[in-house]
CSV table of C-alpha atoms in Angstrom, one decimal:
chain,number,residue,atom,x,y,z
A,28,UNK,CA,7.5,-36.8,-2.5
A,29,UNK,CA,5.0,-33.7,-3.1
A,30,UNK,CA,3.8,-30.6,-1.6
A,31,UNK,CA,0.1,-32.0,-0.7
A,32,UNK,CA,1.4,-34.9,1.6
A,33,UNK,CA,4.1,-32.3,3.4
A,34,UNK,CA,0.4,-30.3,4.2
A,35,UNK,CA,-1.2,-33.3,5.3
A,36,UNK,CA,1.6,-34.6,7.4
A,37,UNK,CA,1.7,-30.8,8.8
A,38,UNK,CA,-2.2,-31.0,9.9
A,39,UNK,CA,-1.9,-34.5,11.1
A,40,UNK,CA,0.8,-32.7,13.4
A,41,UNK,CA,-0.9,-29.6,14.7
A,42,UNK,CA,-4.2,-31.4,15.8
A,43,UNK,CA,-2.7,-35.0,16.6
A,44,UNK,CA,-5.3,-37.0,15.1
A,45,UNK,CA,-6.1,-38.3,11.3
A,46,UNK,CA,-9.7,-38.1,12.0
A,47,UNK,CA,-9.3,-34.4,13.2
A,48,UNK,CA,-7.0,-33.7,9.9
A,49,UNK,CA,-9.1,-35.3,7.5
A,50,UNK,CA,-12.1,-33.1,8.6
A,51,UNK,CA,-10.5,-30.1,8.4
A,52,UNK,CA,-8.7,-31.0,4.9
A,53,UNK,CA,-11.8,-32.4,3.6
A,54,UNK,CA,-10.5,-35.6,3.1
A,55,UNK,CA,-11.4,-39.0,4.0
A,56,UNK,CA,-9.8,-40.5,6.7
A,57,UNK,CA,-8.8,-43.5,4.3
A,58,UNK,CA,-6.9,-40.9,1.7
A,59,UNK,CA,-4.9,-39.0,4.1
A,60,UNK,CA,-3.6,-41.9,6.0
A,61,UNK,CA,-2.7,-43.3,2.2
A,62,UNK,CA,-1.4,-39.9,1.6
A,63,UNK,CA,1.2,-39.8,4.9
A,64,UNK,CA,1.8,-43.4,4.3
A,65,UNK,CA,3.3,-42.6,0.9
A,66,UNK,CA,5.4,-39.7,2.2
A,67,UNK,CA,6.5,-42.3,4.7
A,68,UNK,CA,7.6,-44.9,2.0
A,69,UNK,CA,8.9,-42.7,0.2
A,70,UNK,CA,11.5,-41.7,3.2
A,71,UNK,CA,12.1,-45.0,4.3
A,72,UNK,CA,11.1,-44.5,7.9
A,73,UNK,CA,8.2,-43.8,10.3
A,74,UNK,CA,7.4,-39.9,10.6
A,75,UNK,CA,4.4,-40.3,12.8
A,76,UNK,CA,3.5,-42.5,16.1
A,77,UNK,CA,0.1,-43.9,16.0
A,78,UNK,CA,-0.8,-44.2,20.0
A,79,UNK,CA,-4.6,-45.2,20.0
A,80,UNK,CA,-6.6,-42.2,19.2
A,81,UNK,CA,-3.3,-39.9,19.9
A,82,UNK,CA,-0.9,-39.3,17.1
A,83,UNK,CA,2.6,-37.4,17.6
A,84,UNK,CA,5.7,-37.1,15.4
A,85,UNK,CA,8.3,-39.1,15.4
A,86,UNK,CA,12.2,-37.6,16.0
A,87,UNK,CA,12.7,-37.7,12.2
A,88,UNK,CA,8.8,-36.3,11.9
A,89,UNK,CA,9.9,-33.6,13.8
A,90,UNK,CA,12.8,-33.0,11.4
A,91,UNK,CA,10.6,-33.3,8.2
A,92,UNK,CA,7.7,-31.3,9.6
A,93,UNK,CA,10.1,-28.5,10.6
A,94,UNK,CA,11.8,-27.9,7.0
A,95,UNK,CA,7.9,-29.1,5.2
A,96,UNK,CA,7.0,-25.4,7.0
A,97,UNK,CA,10.1,-23.7,5.6
A,98,UNK,CA,8.7,-25.3,1.6
A,99,UNK,CA,5.5,-24.7,2.1
A,100,UNK,CA,6.1,-21.1,3.2
A,101,UNK,CA,8.8,-20.9,0.1
A,102,UNK,CA,6.3,-22.2,-2.3
A,103,UNK,CA,3.4,-20.0,-1.0
A,104,UNK,CA,5.6,-16.8,-1.2
A,105,UNK,CA,6.7,-17.6,-5.1
A,106,UNK,CA,3.1,-18.2,-6.1
A,107,UNK,CA,2.7,-14.9,-4.2
A,108,UNK,CA,5.2,-13.5,-5.9
A,109,UNK,CA,4.0,-14.2,-9.3
A,110,UNK,CA,0.6,-13.0,-8.4
A,111,UNK,CA,1.4,-9.4,-7.2
A,112,UNK,CA,3.7,-8.9,-10.6
A,113,UNK,CA,0.7,-9.7,-12.6
A,114,UNK,CA,-1.7,-7.5,-10.5
A,115,UNK,CA,0.5,-4.6,-9.9
A,116,UNK,CA,-1.4,-1.8,-8.3
A,117,UNK,CA,-4.6,-3.5,-9.0
A,118,UNK,CA,-3.7,-6.6,-6.3
A,119,UNK,CA,-4.9,-6.3,-2.6
A,120,UNK,CA,-3.5,-5.4,1.0
A,121,UNK,CA,-5.0,-6.4,4.8
A,122,UNK,CA,-4.1,-4.6,7.1
A,123,UNK,CA,-4.3,-5.0,10.8
A,124,UNK,CA,-4.8,-1.9,13.0
A,125,UNK,CA,-4.0,-1.2,16.7
A,126,UNK,CA,-6.2,1.4,18.3
A,127,UNK,CA,-4.1,4.2,18.1
A,128,UNK,CA,-3.1,4.1,14.4
A,129,UNK,CA,-6.9,2.9,13.4
A,130,UNK,CA,-8.0,6.2,15.0
A,131,UNK,CA,-5.6,8.5,12.6
A,132,UNK,CA,-5.5,6.2,9.3
A,133,UNK,CA,-8.6,4.1,9.1
A,134,UNK,CA,-10.9,6.8,7.4
A,135,UNK,CA,-8.5,9.0,5.8
A,136,UNK,CA,-6.5,6.0,4.2
A,137,UNK,CA,-10.2,4.5,3.2
A,138,UNK,CA,-10.9,7.9,1.4
A,139,UNK,CA,-7.2,8.1,-0.2
A,140,UNK,CA,-7.4,4.8,-1.4
A,141,UNK,CA,-11.3,5.5,-3.0
A,142,UNK,CA,-10.1,8.3,-4.6
A,143,UNK,CA,-6.5,7.8,-5.7
A,144,UNK,CA,-6.3,3.8,-6.4
A,145,UNK,CA,-9.4,2.6,-7.3
A,146,UNK,CA,-8.3,-0.6,-8.6
A,147,UNK,CA,-6.5,-1.3,-5.4
A,148,UNK,CA,-8.2,-3.9,-2.8
A,149,UNK,CA,-8.0,-2.5,0.6
A,150,UNK,CA,-8.9,-4.3,4.0
A,151,UNK,CA,-8.7,-2.5,7.3
A,152,UNK,CA,-9.1,-4.6,10.3
A,153,UNK,CA,-9.7,-3.6,14.1
A,154,UNK,CA,-8.6,-5.5,17.0
A,155,UNK,CA,-6.4,-7.2,19.5
A,156,UNK,CA,-3.0,-7.3,19.2
A,157,UNK,CA,-2.5,-11.2,19.8
A,158,UNK,CA,-5.6,-11.6,17.2
A,159,UNK,CA,-3.8,-9.8,15.0
A,160,UNK,CA,-0.3,-11.5,15.4
A,161,UNK,CA,-2.3,-14.7,14.7
A,162,UNK,CA,-3.8,-13.5,12.0
A,163,UNK,CA,-0.4,-12.6,10.4
A,164,UNK,CA,1.4,-15.4,11.1
A,165,UNK,CA,-1.6,-17.3,9.4
A,166,UNK,CA,-0.7,-14.7,6.4
A,167,UNK,CA,-4.7,-13.4,6.2
A,168,UNK,CA,-2.7,-9.7,7.1
A,169,UNK,CA,-0.2,-8.9,5.0
A,170,UNK,CA,0.8,-6.0,8.1
A,171,UNK,CA,-0.2,-4.5,11.1
A,172,UNK,CA,0.6,-0.9,12.4
A,173,UNK,CA,0.6,-0.9,15.9
A,174,UNK,CA,2.2,0.1,19.1
A,175,UNK,CA,4.9,-2.0,19.4
A,176,UNK,CA,5.1,-2.0,23.1
A,177,UNK,CA,3.3,-5.3,23.4
A,178,UNK,CA,5.2,-7.1,21.2
A,179,UNK,CA,7.5,-9.8,22.0
A,180,UNK,CA,10.5,-9.9,19.9
A,181,UNK,CA,10.4,-13.0,17.5
A,182,UNK,CA,12.7,-14.2,14.6
A,183,UNK,CA,9.5,-14.5,12.2
A,184,UNK,CA,8.7,-10.9,13.0
A,185,UNK,CA,9.9,-7.9,11.3
A,186,UNK,CA,9.2,-4.6,13.2
A,187,UNK,CA,10.0,-1.4,11.0
A,188,UNK,CA,9.5,1.7,13.6
A,189,UNK,CA,7.3,4.3,11.9
A,190,UNK,CA,6.8,7.2,14.9
A,191,UNK,CA,7.1,8.4,18.1
A,192,UNK,CA,4.0,10.0,18.7
A,193,UNK,CA,3.1,11.4,22.6
A,194,UNK,CA,0.4,10.4,25.1
A,195,UNK,CA,-1.6,13.4,27.4
A,196,UNK,CA,-4.9,14.4,28.9
A,197,UNK,CA,-7.6,15.4,26.7
A,198,UNK,CA,-10.9,17.1,27.8
A,199,UNK,CA,-14.0,19.3,26.4
A,200,UNK,CA,-13.6,22.7,26.2
A,201,UNK,CA,-15.5,24.2,29.6
A,202,UNK,CA,-14.1,21.0,31.5
A,203,UNK,CA,-14.0,22.2,35.2
A,204,UNK,CA,-10.3,21.0,35.0
A,205,UNK,CA,-9.5,23.2,32.3
A,206,UNK,CA,-10.3,26.6,34.8
A,207,UNK,CA,-7.9,25.9,37.4
A,208,UNK,CA,-4.7,28.0,37.5
A,209,UNK,CA,-2.4,25.2,38.3
A,210,UNK,CA,-2.1,22.1,36.0
A,211,UNK,CA,-4.0,19.4,38.6
A,212,UNK,CA,-2.2,16.5,40.0
A,213,UNK,CA,-3.2,13.2,38.5
A,214,UNK,CA,-5.4,12.7,41.7
A,215,UNK,CA,-7.8,15.6,40.4
A,216,UNK,CA,-7.9,14.0,37.0
A,217,UNK,CA,-9.0,10.7,38.1
A,218,UNK,CA,-11.8,12.0,40.4
A,219,UNK,CA,-13.4,12.2,36.6
A,220,UNK,CA,-13.9,9.3,34.6
A,221,UNK,CA,-10.8,8.5,33.0
A,222,UNK,CA,-11.5,7.3,29.5
A,223,UNK,CA,-8.7,5.3,27.8
A,224,UNK,CA,-7.7,2.1,25.4
A,225,UNK,CA,-6.7,-1.1,27.0
A,226,UNK,CA,-3.0,0.0,28.3
A,227,UNK,CA,-0.1,-2.1,27.6
A,228,UNK,CA,2.0,-3.4,30.7
A,229,UNK,CA,4.8,-1.0,29.8
A,230,UNK,CA,2.1,2.4,29.8
A,231,UNK,CA,0.9,1.2,33.4
A,232,UNK,CA,4.6,1.3,34.6
A,233,UNK,CA,5.5,4.8,33.6
A,234,UNK,CA,2.2,6.0,34.6
A,235,UNK,CA,2.9,4.3,38.2
A,236,UNK,CA,6.5,6.0,37.6
A,237,UNK,CA,4.8,9.7,37.3
A,238,UNK,CA,2.2,9.3,39.3
A,239,UNK,CA,2.7,7.0,42.0
A,240,UNK,CA,-0.1,4.2,43.0
A,241,UNK,CA,-2.8,6.5,44.9
A,242,UNK,CA,-5.1,6.2,42.6
A,243,UNK,CA,-3.6,3.7,41.0
A,244,UNK,CA,-3.2,4.6,37.5
A,245,UNK,CA,-3.8,0.9,36.7
A,246,UNK,CA,-7.2,1.0,37.9
A,247,UNK,CA,-8.4,4.3,37.6
A,248,UNK,CA,-9.3,3.7,34.0
A,249,UNK,CA,-13.3,3.8,34.4
A,250,UNK,CA,-13.9,3.9,30.5
A,251,UNK,CA,-12.2,1.5,28.3
A,252,UNK,CA,-12.3,0.8,25.1
A,253,UNK,CA,-10.2,0.0,21.8
A,254,UNK,CA,-12.1,2.8,19.5
A,255,UNK,CA,-10.4,5.7,20.2
A,256,UNK,CA,-13.0,7.5,18.2
A,257,UNK,CA,-15.8,6.8,20.5
A,258,UNK,CA,-13.6,7.8,23.6
A,259,UNK,CA,-13.6,11.1,22.3
A,260,UNK,CA,-17.0,11.3,21.5
A,261,UNK,CA,-17.5,10.5,25.1
A,262,UNK,CA,-14.9,12.9,26.1
A,263,UNK,CA,-17.0,15.7,24.0
A,264,UNK,CA,-20.2,15.7,25.9
A,265,UNK,CA,-19.2,14.8,29.7
A,266,UNK,CA,-16.8,15.3,31.8
A,267,UNK,CA,-14.7,12.3,30.9
A,268,UNK,CA,-10.9,12.7,30.0
A,269,UNK,CA,-9.4,11.1,27.9
A,270,UNK,CA,-6.0,9.2,28.1
A,271,UNK,CA,-3.9,8.4,25.3
A,272,UNK,CA,-2.5,9.5,21.9
A,273,UNK,CA,-2.9,13.4,21.7
A,274,UNK,CA,-2.4,13.4,18.0
A,275,UNK,CA,-5.9,11.0,17.7
A,276,UNK,CA,-7.3,14.2,19.1
A,277,UNK,CA,-6.1,16.3,16.6
A,278,UNK,CA,-9.0,17.3,14.5
A,279,UNK,CA,-11.5,18.1,17.7
A,280,UNK,CA,-8.6,20.1,18.9
A,281,UNK,CA,-8.7,22.4,16.2
A,282,UNK,CA,-12.2,22.3,15.9
A,283,UNK,CA,-12.5,23.5,19.2
A,284,UNK,CA,-14.1,21.4,20.9
A,285,UNK,CA,-11.8,19.4,22.7
A,286,UNK,CA,-8.0,20.5,24.6
A,287,UNK,CA,-4.9,18.9,26.0
A,288,UNK,CA,-5.1,18.9,29.9
A,289,UNK,CA,-1.6,20.2,31.5
A,290,UNK,CA,-1.0,17.8,34.5
A,291,UNK,CA,1.5,17.8,37.4
A,292,UNK,CA,3.8,16.1,37.1
A,293,UNK,CA,3.9,16.5,33.2
A,294,UNK,CA,3.1,13.2,31.8
A,295,UNK,CA,6.2,11.8,29.6
A,296,UNK,CA,4.9,8.7,27.9
A,297,UNK,CA,4.9,7.8,24.1
A,298,UNK,CA,3.9,5.0,21.8
A,299,UNK,CA,5.9,3.7,19.2
A,300,UNK,CA,4.2,2.9,16.2
A,301,UNK,CA,5.8,0.8,13.7
A,302,UNK,CA,4.7,-1.6,10.5
A,303,UNK,CA,4.9,-5.3,11.3
A,304,UNK,CA,5.3,-7.8,8.7
A,305,UNK,CA,6.3,-11.6,8.6
A,306,UNK,CA,10.3,-12.2,8.1
A,307,UNK,CA,10.6,-13.2,4.4
A,308,UNK,CA,7.3,-12.7,2.7
A,309,UNK,CA,6.9,-11.1,-0.4
A,310,UNK,CA,5.4,-7.5,-0.1
A,311,UNK,CA,2.7,-6.3,-2.2
A,312,UNK,CA,3.4,-3.1,-4.1
A,313,UNK,CA,0.6,-1.1,-2.7
A,314,UNK,CA,2.8,-1.8,0.6
A,315,UNK,CA,4.9,1.8,-0.4
A,316,UNK,CA,1.7,3.7,-0.7
A,317,UNK,CA,0.8,2.4,3.0
A,318,UNK,CA,4.7,3.7,4.1
A,319,UNK,CA,3.9,7.0,2.4
A,320,UNK,CA,0.8,7.5,4.0
A,321,UNK,CA,1.9,6.7,7.3
A,322,UNK,CA,4.7,8.9,7.2
A,323,UNK,CA,2.1,11.5,6.8
A,324,UNK,CA,-0.7,10.9,9.0
A,325,UNK,CA,1.3,9.7,12.1
A,326,UNK,CA,3.0,12.3,13.8
A,327,UNK,CA,2.4,14.7,16.2
């Protein structure tokens, strides 16, 4: 029995076909069949039921596959540990960023690494949470920095809280609503184009609890985008109102271009940012740098 045979068994189990697994592994079908057959001979029992074009794990195969995944994970982590110790701060980290952390971390972190850690290989990726979680589980990302309210609890995920940042309404200086003597109600704000990221279900629930369903906060957002920087750029030059993390607009507020718009009733909602990694995975030394940088930047 060897690791390659376990990899081959898992590949066939995942796609349910020797031919498709062989194509994925860049092997001939006969070589793949021979590898699995040798594993079965070594264990003295069938691991796969071959039913025409469809192939499924036997009861023993299910047990072997489950343990094979753990063995291959530990093998990969052993290699990773050795590589990290060898490269040290000249290693690499690949990080997935949610929309809020991306707006607040991406450019400053790239600049910081370029200036202070020029030997480090850093890759930052923006995208939807589900895609990021899949890449994390495939070990193509080392960590995620995201709002945890969209993540279902799972034993394979380590969720390390980083900060809680409040949400609010942001508009340009000189916006018609900014001159009102009383804070506008949500219906007044929603009369203008409301701009936001794709809201988590939990956030939509909070908005409905605060403001009711007339107009419905779930449908009131007319401008949606995962790039908060682009949303704020639109707010700077129009009457659109941004709904999201106030801290993301910090630079625009400091420059006098943007302002926080109060509302009646006041919006009491927060993003819960966390560092998400795979349980049991060896960390790169540069992850300490990321944690320190997040602590400095992700706060109100």
